[in-house]
Structures are given as C-alpha cells and as structure tokens.
Short mmCIF file of C-alpha atoms in Angstrom, two decimals:
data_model
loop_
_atom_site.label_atom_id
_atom_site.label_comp_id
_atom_site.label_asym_id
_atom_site.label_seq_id
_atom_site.Cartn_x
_atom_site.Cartn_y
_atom_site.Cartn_z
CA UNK A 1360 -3.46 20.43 -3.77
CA UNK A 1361 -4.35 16.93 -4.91
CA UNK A 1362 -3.89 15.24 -8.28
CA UNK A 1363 -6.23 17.49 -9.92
CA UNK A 1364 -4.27 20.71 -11.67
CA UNK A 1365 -0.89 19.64 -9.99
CA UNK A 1366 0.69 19.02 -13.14
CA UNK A 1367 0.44 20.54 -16.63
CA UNK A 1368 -2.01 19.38 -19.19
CA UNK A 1369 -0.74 17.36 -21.79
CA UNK A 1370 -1.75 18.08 -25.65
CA UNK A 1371 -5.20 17.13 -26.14
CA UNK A 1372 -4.72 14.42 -28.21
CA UNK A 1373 -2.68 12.33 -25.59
CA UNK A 1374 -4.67 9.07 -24.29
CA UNK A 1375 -3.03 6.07 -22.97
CA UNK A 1376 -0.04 6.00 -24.54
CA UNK A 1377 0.46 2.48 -26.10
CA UNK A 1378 4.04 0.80 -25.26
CA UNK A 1379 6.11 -0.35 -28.29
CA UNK A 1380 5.76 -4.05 -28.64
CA UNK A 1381 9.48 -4.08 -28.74
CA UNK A 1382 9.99 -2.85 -25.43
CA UNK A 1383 7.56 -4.83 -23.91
CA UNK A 1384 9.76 -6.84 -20.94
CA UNK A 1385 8.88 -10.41 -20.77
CA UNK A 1386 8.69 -11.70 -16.98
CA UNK A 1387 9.56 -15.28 -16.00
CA UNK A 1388 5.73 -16.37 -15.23
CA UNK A 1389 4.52 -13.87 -17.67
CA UNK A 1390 4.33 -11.81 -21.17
CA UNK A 1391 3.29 -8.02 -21.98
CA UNK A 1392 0.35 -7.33 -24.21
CA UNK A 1393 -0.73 -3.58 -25.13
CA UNK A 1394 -4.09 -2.54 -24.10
CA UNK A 1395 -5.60 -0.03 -26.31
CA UNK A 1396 -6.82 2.70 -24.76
CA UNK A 1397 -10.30 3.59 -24.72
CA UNK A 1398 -12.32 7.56 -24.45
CA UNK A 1399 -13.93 6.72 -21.09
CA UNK A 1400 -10.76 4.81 -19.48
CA UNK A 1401 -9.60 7.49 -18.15
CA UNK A 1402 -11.09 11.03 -16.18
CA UNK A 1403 -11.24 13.73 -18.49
CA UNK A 1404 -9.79 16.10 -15.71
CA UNK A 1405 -7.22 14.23 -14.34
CA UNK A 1406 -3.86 14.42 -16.55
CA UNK A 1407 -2.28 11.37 -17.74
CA UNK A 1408 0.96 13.08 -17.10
CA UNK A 1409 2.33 13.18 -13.68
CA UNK A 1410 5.03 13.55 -11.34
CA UNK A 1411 5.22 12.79 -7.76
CA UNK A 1412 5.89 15.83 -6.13
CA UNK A 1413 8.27 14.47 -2.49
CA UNK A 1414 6.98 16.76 0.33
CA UNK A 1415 8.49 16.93 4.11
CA UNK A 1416 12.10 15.92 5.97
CA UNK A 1417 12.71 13.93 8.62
CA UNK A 1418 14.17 16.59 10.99
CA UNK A 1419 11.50 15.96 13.54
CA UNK A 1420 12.87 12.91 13.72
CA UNK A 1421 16.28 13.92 14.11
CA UNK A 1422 15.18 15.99 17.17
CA UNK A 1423 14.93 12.53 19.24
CA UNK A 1424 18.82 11.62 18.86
CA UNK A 1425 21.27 13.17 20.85
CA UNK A 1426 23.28 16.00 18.97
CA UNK A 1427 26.32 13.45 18.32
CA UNK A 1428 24.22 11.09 17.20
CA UNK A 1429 22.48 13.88 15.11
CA UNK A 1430 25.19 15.10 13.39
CA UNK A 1431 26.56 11.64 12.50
CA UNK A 1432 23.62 10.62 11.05
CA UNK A 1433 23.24 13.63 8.93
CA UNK A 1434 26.94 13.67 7.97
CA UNK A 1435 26.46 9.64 6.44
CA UNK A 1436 23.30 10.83 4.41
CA UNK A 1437 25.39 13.52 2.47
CA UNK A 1438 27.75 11.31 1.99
CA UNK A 1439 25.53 8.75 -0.18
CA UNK A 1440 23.72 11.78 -1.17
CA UNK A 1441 25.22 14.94 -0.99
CA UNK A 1442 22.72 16.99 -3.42
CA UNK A 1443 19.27 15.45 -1.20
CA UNK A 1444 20.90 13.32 1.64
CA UNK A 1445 17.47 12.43 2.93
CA UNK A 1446 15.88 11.09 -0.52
CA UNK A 1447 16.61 7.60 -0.12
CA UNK A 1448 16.46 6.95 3.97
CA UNK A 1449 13.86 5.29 5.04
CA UNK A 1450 14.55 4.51 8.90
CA UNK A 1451 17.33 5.24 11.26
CA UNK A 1452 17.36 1.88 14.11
CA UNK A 1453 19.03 2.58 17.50
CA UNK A 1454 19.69 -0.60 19.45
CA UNK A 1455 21.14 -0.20 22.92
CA UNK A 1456 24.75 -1.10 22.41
CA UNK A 1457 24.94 -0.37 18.94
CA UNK A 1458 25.61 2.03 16.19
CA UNK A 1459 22.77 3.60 14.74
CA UNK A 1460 22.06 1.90 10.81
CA UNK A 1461 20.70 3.62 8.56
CA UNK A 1462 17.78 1.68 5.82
CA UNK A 1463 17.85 2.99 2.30
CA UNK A 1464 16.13 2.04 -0.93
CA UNK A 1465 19.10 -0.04 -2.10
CA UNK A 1466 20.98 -0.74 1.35
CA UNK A 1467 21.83 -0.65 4.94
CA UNK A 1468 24.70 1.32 6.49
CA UNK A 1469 25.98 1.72 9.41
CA UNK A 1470 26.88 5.27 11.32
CA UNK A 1471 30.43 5.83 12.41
CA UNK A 1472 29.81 6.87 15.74
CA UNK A 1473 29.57 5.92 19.64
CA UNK A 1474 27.07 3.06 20.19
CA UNK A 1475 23.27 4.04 21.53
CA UNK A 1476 23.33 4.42 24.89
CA UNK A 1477 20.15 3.43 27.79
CA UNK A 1478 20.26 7.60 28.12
CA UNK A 1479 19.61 8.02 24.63
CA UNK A 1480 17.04 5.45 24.16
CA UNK A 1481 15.40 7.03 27.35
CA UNK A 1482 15.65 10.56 26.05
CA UNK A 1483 13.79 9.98 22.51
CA UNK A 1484 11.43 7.94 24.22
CA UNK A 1485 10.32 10.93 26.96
CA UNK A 1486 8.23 12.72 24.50
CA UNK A 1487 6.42 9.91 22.96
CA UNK A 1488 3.38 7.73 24.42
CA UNK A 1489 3.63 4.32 22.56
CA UNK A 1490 -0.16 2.24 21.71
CA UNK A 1491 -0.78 -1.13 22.34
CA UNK A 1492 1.18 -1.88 18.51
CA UNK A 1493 4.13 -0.08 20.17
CA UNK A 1494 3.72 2.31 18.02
CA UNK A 1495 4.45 6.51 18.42
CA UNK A 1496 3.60 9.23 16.39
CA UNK A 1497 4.79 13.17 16.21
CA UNK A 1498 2.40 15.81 16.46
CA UNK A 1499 1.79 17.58 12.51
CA UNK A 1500 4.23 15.10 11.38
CA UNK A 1501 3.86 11.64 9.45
CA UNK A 1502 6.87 9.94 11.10
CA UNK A 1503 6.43 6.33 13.04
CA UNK A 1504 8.29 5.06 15.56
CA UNK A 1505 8.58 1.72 16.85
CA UNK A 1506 9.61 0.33 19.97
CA UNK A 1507 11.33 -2.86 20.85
CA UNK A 1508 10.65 -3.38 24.74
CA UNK A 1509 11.72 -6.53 27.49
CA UNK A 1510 8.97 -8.12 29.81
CA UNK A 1511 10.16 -5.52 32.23
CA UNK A 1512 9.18 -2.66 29.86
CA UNK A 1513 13.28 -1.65 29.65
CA UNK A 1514 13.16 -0.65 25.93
CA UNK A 1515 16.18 -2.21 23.75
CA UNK A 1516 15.97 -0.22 20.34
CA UNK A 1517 13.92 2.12 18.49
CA UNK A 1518 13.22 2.64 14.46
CA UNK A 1519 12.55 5.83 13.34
CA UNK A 1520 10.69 5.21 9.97
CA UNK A 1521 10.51 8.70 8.22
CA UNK A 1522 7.12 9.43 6.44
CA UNK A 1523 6.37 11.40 3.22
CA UNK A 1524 3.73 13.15 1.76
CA UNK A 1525 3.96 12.43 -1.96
CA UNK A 1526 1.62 14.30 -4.14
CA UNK A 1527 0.42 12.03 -7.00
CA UNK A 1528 1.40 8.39 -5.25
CA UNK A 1529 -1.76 7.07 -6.09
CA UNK A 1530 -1.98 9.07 -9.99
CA UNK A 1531 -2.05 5.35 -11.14
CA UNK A 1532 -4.97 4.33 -10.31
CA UNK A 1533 -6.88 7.58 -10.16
CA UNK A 1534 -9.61 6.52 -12.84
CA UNK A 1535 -10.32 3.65 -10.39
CA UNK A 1536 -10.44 5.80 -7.45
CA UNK A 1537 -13.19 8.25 -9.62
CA UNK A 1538 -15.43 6.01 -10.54
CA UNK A 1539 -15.94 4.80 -6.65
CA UNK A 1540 -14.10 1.39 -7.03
CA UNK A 1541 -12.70 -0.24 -4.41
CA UNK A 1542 -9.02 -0.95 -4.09
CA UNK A 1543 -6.99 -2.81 -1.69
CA UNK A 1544 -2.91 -2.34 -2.16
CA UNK A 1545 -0.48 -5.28 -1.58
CA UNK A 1546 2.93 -4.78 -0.95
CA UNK A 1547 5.67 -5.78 1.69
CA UNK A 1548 6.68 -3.32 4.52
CA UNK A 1549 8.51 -0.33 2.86
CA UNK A 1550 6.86 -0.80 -0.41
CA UNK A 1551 4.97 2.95 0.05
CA UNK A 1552 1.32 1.27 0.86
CA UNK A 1553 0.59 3.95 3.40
CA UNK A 1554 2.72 6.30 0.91
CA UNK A 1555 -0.32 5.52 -2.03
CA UNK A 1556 -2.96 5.43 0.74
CA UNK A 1557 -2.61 9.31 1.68
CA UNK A 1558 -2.41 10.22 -1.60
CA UNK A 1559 -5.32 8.12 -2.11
CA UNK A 1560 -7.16 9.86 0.82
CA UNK A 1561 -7.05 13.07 0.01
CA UNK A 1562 -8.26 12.20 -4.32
CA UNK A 1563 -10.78 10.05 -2.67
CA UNK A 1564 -12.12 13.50 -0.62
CA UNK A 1565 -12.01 15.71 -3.43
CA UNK A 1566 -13.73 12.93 -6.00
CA UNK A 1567 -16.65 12.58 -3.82
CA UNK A 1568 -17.42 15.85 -3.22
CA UNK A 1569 -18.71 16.17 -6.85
CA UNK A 1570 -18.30 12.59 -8.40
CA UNK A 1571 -20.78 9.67 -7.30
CA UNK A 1572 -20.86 8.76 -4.90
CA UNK A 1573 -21.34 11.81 -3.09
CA UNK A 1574 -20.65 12.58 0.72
CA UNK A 1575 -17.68 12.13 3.11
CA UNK A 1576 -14.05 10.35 2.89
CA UNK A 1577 -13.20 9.38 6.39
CA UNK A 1578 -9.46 8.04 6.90
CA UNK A 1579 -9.77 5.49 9.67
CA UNK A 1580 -6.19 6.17 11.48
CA UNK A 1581 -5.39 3.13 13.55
CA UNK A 1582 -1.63 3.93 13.78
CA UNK A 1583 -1.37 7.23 13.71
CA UNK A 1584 0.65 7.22 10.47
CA UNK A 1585 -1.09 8.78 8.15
CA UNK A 1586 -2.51 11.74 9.97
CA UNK A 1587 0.03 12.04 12.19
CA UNK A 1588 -0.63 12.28 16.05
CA UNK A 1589 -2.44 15.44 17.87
CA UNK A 1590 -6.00 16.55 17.41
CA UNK A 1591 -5.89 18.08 14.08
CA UNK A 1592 -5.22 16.04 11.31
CA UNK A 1593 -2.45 16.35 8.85
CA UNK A 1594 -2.77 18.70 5.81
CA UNK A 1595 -2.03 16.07 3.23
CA UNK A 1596 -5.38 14.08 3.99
CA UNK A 1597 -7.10 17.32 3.21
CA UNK A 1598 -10.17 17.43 2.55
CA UNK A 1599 -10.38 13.75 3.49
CA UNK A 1600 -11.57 13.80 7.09
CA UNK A 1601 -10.00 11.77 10.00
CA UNK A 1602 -10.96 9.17 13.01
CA UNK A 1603 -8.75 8.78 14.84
CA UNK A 1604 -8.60 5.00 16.02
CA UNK A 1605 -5.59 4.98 19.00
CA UNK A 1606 -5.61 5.04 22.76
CA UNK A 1607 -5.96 1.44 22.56
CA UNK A 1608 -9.22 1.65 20.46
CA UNK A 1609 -8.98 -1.75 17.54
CA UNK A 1610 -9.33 -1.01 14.47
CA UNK A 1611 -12.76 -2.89 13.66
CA UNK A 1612 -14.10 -1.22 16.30
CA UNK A 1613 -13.25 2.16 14.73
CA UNK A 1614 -14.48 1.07 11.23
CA UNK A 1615 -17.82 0.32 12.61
CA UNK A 1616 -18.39 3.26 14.50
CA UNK A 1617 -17.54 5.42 11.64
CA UNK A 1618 -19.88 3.34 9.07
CA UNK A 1619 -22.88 3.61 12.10
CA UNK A 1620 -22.26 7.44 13.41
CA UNK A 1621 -20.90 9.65 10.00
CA UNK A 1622 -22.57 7.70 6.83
CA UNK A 1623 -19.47 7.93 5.19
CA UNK A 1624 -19.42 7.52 1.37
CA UNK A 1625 -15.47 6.39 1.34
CA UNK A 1626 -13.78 4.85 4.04
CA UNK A 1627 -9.86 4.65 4.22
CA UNK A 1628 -7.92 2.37 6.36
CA UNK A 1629 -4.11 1.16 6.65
CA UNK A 1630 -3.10 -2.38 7.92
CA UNK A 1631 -6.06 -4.92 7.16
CA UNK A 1632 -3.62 -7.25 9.50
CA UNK A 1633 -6.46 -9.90 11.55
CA UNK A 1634 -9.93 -11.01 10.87
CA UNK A 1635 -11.52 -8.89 12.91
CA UNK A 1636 -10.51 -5.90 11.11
CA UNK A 1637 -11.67 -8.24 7.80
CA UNK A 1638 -14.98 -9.15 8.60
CA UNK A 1639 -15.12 -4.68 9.78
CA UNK A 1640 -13.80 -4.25 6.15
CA UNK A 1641 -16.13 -6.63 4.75
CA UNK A 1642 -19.39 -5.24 6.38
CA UNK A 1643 -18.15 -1.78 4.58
CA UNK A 1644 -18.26 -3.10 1.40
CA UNK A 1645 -21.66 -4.30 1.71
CA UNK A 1646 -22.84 -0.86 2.76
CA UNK A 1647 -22.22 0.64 -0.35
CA UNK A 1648 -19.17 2.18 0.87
CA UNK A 1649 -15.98 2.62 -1.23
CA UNK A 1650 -12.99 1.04 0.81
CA UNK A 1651 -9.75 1.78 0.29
CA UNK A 1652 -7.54 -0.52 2.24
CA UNK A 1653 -3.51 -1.57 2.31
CA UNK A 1654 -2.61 -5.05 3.36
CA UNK A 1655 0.70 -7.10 4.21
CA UNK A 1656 0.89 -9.19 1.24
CA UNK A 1657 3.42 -9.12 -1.92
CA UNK A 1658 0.50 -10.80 -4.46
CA UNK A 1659 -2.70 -11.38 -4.17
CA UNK A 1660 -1.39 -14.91 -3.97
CA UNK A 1661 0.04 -14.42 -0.72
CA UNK A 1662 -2.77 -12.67 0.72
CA UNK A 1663 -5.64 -15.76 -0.76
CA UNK A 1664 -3.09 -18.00 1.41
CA UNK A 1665 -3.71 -15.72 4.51
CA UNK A 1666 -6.86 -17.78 6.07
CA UNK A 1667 -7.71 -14.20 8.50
CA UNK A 1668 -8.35 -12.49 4.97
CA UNK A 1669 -11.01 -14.63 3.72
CA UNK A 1670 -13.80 -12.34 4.70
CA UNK A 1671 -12.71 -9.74 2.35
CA UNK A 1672 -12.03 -11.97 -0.26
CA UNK A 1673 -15.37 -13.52 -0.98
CA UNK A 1674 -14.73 -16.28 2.07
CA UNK A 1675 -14.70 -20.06 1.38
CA UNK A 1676 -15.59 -23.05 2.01
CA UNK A 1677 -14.53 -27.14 1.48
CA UNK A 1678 -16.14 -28.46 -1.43
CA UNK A 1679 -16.14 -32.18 -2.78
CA UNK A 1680 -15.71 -32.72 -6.52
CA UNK A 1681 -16.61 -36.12 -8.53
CA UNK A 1682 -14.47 -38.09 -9.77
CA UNK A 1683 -14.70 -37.19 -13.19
CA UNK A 1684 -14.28 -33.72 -12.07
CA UNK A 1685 -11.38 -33.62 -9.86
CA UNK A 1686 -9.58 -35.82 -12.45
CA UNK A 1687 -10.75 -32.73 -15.10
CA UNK A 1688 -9.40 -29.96 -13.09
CA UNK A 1689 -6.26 -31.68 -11.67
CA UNK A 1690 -5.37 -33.06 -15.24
CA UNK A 1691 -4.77 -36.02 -13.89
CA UNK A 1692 -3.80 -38.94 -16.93
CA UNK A 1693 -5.01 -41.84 -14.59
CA UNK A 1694 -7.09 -42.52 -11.66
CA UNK A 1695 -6.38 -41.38 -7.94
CA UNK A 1696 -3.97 -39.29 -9.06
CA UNK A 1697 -5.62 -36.09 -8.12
CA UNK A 1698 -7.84 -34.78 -4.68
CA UNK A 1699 -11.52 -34.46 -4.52
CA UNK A 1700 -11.73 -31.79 -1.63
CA UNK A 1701 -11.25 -28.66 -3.23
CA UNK A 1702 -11.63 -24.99 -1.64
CA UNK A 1703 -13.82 -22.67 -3.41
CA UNK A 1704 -15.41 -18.99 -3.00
CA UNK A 1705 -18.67 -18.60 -1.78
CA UNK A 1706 -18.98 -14.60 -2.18
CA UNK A 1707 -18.01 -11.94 -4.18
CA UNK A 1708 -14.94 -10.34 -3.16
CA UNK A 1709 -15.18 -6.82 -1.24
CA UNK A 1710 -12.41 -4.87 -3.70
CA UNK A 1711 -13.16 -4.32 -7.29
CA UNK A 1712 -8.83 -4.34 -7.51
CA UNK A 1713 -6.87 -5.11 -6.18
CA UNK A 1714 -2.95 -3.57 -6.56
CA UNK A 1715 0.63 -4.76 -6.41
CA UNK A 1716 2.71 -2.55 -5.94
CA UNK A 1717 6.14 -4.75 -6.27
CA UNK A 1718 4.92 -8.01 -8.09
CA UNK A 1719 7.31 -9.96 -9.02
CA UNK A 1720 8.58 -11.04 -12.60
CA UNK A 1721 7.21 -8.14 -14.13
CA UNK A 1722 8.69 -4.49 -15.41
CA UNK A 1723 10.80 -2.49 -12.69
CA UNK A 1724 8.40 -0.16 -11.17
CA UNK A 1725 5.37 -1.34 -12.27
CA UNK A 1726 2.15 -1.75 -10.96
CA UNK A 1727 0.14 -4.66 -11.79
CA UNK A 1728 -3.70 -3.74 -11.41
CA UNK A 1729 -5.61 -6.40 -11.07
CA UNK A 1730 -9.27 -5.93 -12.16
CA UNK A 1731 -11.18 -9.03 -12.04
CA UNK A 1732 -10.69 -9.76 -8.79
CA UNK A 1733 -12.88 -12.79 -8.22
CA UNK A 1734 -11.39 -14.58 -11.40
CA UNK A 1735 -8.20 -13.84 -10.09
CA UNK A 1736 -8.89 -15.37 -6.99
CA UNK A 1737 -10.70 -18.43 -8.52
CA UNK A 1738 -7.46 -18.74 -10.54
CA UNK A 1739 -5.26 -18.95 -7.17
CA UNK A 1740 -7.48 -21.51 -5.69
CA UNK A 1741 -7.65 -23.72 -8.48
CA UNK A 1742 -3.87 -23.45 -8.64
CA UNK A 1743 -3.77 -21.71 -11.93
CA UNK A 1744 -1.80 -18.38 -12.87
CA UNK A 1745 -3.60 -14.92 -13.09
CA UNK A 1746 -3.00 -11.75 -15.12
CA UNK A 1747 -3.37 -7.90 -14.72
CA UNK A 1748 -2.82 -4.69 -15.97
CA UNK A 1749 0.84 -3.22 -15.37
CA UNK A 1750 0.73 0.79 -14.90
CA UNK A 1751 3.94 2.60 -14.72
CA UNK A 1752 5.33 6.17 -16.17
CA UNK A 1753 7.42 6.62 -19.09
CA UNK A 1754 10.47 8.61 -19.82
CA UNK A 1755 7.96 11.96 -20.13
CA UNK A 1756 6.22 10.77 -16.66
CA UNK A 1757 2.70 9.83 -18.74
CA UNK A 1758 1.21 6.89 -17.58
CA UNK A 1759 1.28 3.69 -19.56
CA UNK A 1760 -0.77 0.52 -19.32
CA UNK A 1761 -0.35 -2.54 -20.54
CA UNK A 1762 -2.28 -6.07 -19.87
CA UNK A 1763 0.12 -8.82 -18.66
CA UNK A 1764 -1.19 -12.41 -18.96
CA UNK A 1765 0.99 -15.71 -18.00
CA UNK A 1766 3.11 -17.16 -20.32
#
C-alpha cells in the first residue's frame, strides 16, 4: 500500500484547508500568510487527509546485543514508554567500556547495566560485513549500523540506528511528487530524510506507472538503508525498483549506470554528500529524469554554502559589478563601502523544490516547501532572506499550507 487509498476520503468539499489568521505563528526571521487553495493544487486521488501509519520494530536489532544487554535495554524503553517502548528510540550506541545509551526524540539515556565488553562488540559484529562508509545492513530489514574502528581495525563502538517504514512520510508533498517535480530534502541527521525518501520511493513507482512521466522508479541504494541488505529488496520500496550501489561501488558511479543501462523515468537516491555524486545528480536532471534526492543540510542556506553542491544548484561563478552597482545592491550610503566581486548562478538549478524538513523559526513540525528554487538561491547569494510554503497536519491530520515570507 502507498499513499493512494491508505486513508479515508474526506467529504468532497474539503480542499486545502486555510489556517485561521489568528493562529498563524510568527517566526523570528519570518511571518505566516494563507495561501488559498486552488482546484488543480492538489491530485484529485490522493486525500488531503492523512496519517502516518509507523510500520516495523527494532528486534533485529536487539538480536546483536548479548541477552543482558538485551533485556536492559528493553526494560529502559518501557520505562519512558511503557504502552510503545520503542516509539521514540532512535539508536542504541555501545562503546567498549561503556554502558549502552539510548537516543530518543527528546533525549539521551543511559542503560543501567554492565559496560560493553570487546566480546560483545565482537559478537554483533560477526554477522555483519561493513562498506567502505562503515556502514552494515540486515537482511529484509531497514536497520543501519555504524562502526567506529582504530588504525588496527579493533572496533571501539557500534550505533544501532533503528529504521522505519512509515506509510504516508512523504503525503506532504505528494502533489509535487505527481506532477514529476523534482525534490531534494534538507534536514540534519535524524530528521527522517531517508524516513520521507522511502515513502517517496514507493509514490514515485506507483505515480509513474500511469502519471507522466511514464516508465520506471529506480531507488539508487548506496547505503543499504533504504532497501535493506540481501538480494531482494525491501517491501516498502514496492513497486519502486532497486540498484543496489554497495560492495564498494560510489554512488555516482551507480547513478550513471542506472541513467545509461534501465532509462529510468525517476531516479531516487539518499546522501548527495561530495561532488561527484553532484555533478551524477546533475547529469540526471538534464536527462529528463525526475530526481528525488536527500542531502545533509538544515536550509537551503546551509547547503548554497556547501561549495561540493554547486553542480546541483545551478553552479557559479565570480562576477565583477560596477561601481554604481555594487554600491546598489550592498546599500551602501557612501563610497567603498561595499565589494565589487560578487558570486552569481550561471544555471538553472536541478530540483524544482526543494524541502526543509526542520527549518528553523517557523511552526513546530512544519515543512517549509520551497518552490522557486532559483530565486531562492539568488536570494542567499545576494545575502537577502527567502520564503516558502510551510505544510504541516492539523488537529484532524488534513494537510495545511500556508506561504511564509520574511518579516
């Protein structure tokens, strides 16, 4: 099942629901306008109301601690959560010579029990073979592990990040994902990038199997993470098909050889992280081919800062302004107070949005779409502020928009 039919119908006469003025939050760069909604804003089949279904535990990952250790672990969880212990966790770390710690949403803790042993470390590292990233996966399961490792190869701790499949992750930008756009999604490490991405993935397979344009969405699966190790791919990506990318393979290299040998008509990949893998992502775009891409970046801000992103982001280049000019753009009152050499874009950026999923200053679980992506971008360079579109659920789980534009 995908976002199509998981989730009742609302009444017929439900469009974008438009937010009280009222309630509208007011960030510190920023203020809340309404967007009326429009007929063809939206897909008529998809539902505006939805809510994440949460699908799989983490008892795979369980498996690799000793039974102690186990039992611990499991005993902490129920006691921050006794009715779902595993809702909030989002990695277990054994260090050698520690307690376990447990990450949640809202905090660390630590596990009352004996400190992690070289025997354990060595037994939940026997049935894994770690990539060049350091990096394991589980067979059928969406789980990562991470190694830390000396010069020698002695291994010093492991995290045990627990993945989800969450059915409707990407609801929010579904109309986007329709219509063939292409989307890259911003947000630090735990923000639920590749949590979106699946979701994303498998709406992606089922839109282009009747929407335009037609043919194939491949997931490109560097990491293993959202397909989960072994030869057959995870059900969640269904009926989004999957390359794998490991044993060592880069991820560039894998994104060309899927745009040369399967004439994809989506392409989905996690971790845009060098330029490499940019230019890869960039040569997709100018196929034709939707892209749907995560990055390590809070804002779009951050990531027009990144200098191994520029490919995807229209590239740029050193420009020399007049006098008259600089002083105009700078707002300079008097004379050499302002610079001449200016960046500027040179191309049109490979995403039609681009999406935070945490920005900052804006409404508590928002997510600010941002749809003009080369004015947005023009806007960073020149050192001016940007707007977008905030999309989050209300009370009733149907989805809201509204634009946000700085103060």
């Amino acid at each position: 099942s995908t976002i199509l039919g998981d989730v009742p119908e609302p009444p017929s006469e439900t469009a974008l629901v438009e937010a009280n003025d009222d309630d509208a939050s007011e960030g510190e760069e920023g203020a809340l306008v309404v967007v009326a909604p429009t007929d063809k804003a939206w897909p008529e089949d998809v539902p505006l109301q939805c809510e994440p279904e949460i699908q799989g535990q983490p008892w795979a990952l369980l498996a690799l601690m000793a039974g102690a250790t186990r039992d611990a672990v499991q005993a902490k969880l129920e006691d921050v959560n006794a009715d779902d212990p595993f809702a909030s966790l989002v990695d277990v770390k054994l260090s050698l010579g520690r307690r376990p710690r447990l990450k949640l949403r809202e905090r660390v803790v630590e596990v009352d029990c004996p400190p992690t042993s070289r025997e354990d470390i060595r037994a939940a590292c026997a049935p894994l073979s770690f990539d060049g990233m350091q990096r394991a996966a589980l067979p059928n399961e969406l789980h990562r592990i991470s190694r830390v490792a000396m010069a020698d190869g002695t291994v010093t701790a492991l995290v045990l990040r627990v993945g989800r499949t969450v059915r409707g992750a990407s609801h929010r930008v579904a109309d986007l994902i329709a219509a063939g756009k292409s989307i890259l999604f911003l947000g630090a490490p735990g923000a639920g990038k590749s949590t979106a991405l699946r979701d994303a993935a498998s709406f992606c397979g089922v839109c282009r199997e009747t929407r335009a344009p037609t043919g194939e969405c491949w997931v490109v699966d560097a990491s293993m993470e959202l397909g989960g190790d072994g030869a057959e791919a995870h059900p969640s990506l269904h009926p989004a098909e999957r390359y794998p990318a490991g044993g060592g393979k880069s991820l560039h290299t894998a994104m060309v050889e899927v745009l040369c040998n399967v004439t994809p008509a989506a392409m989905v990949v996690d971790e845009l992280r060098d330029s490499d893998a940019a230019k890869a992502a960039a040569a997709v775009g100018n196929h034709g081919v939707q892209l749907i891409a995560t990055a390590h970046a809070e804002t779009l801000a951050e990531l027009v800062n990144n200098k191994a992103m520029a490919p995807v982001l229209g590239d740029f280049e050193e420009c020399t302004l007049s006098d008259r000019e600089a002083m105009r753009r700078s707002g300079a009152q008097r004379w050499g107070n302002f610079s001449k050499v200016r960046n500027q874009r040179i191309g049109e950026a490979t995403f039609d949005a681009v999406v935070e999923l945490r920005p900052p200053s804006c409404r508590e679980g928002a997510w600010r779409v941002i749809l003009d992506v080369n004015g947005a971008i023009d806007a960073i360079v020149e050192k001016e502020r940007y707007g977008g579109e905030l999309r989050f659920y209300d009370a009733d789980h149907v989805l809201q928009r509204e634009d946000w534009r700085p103060a």
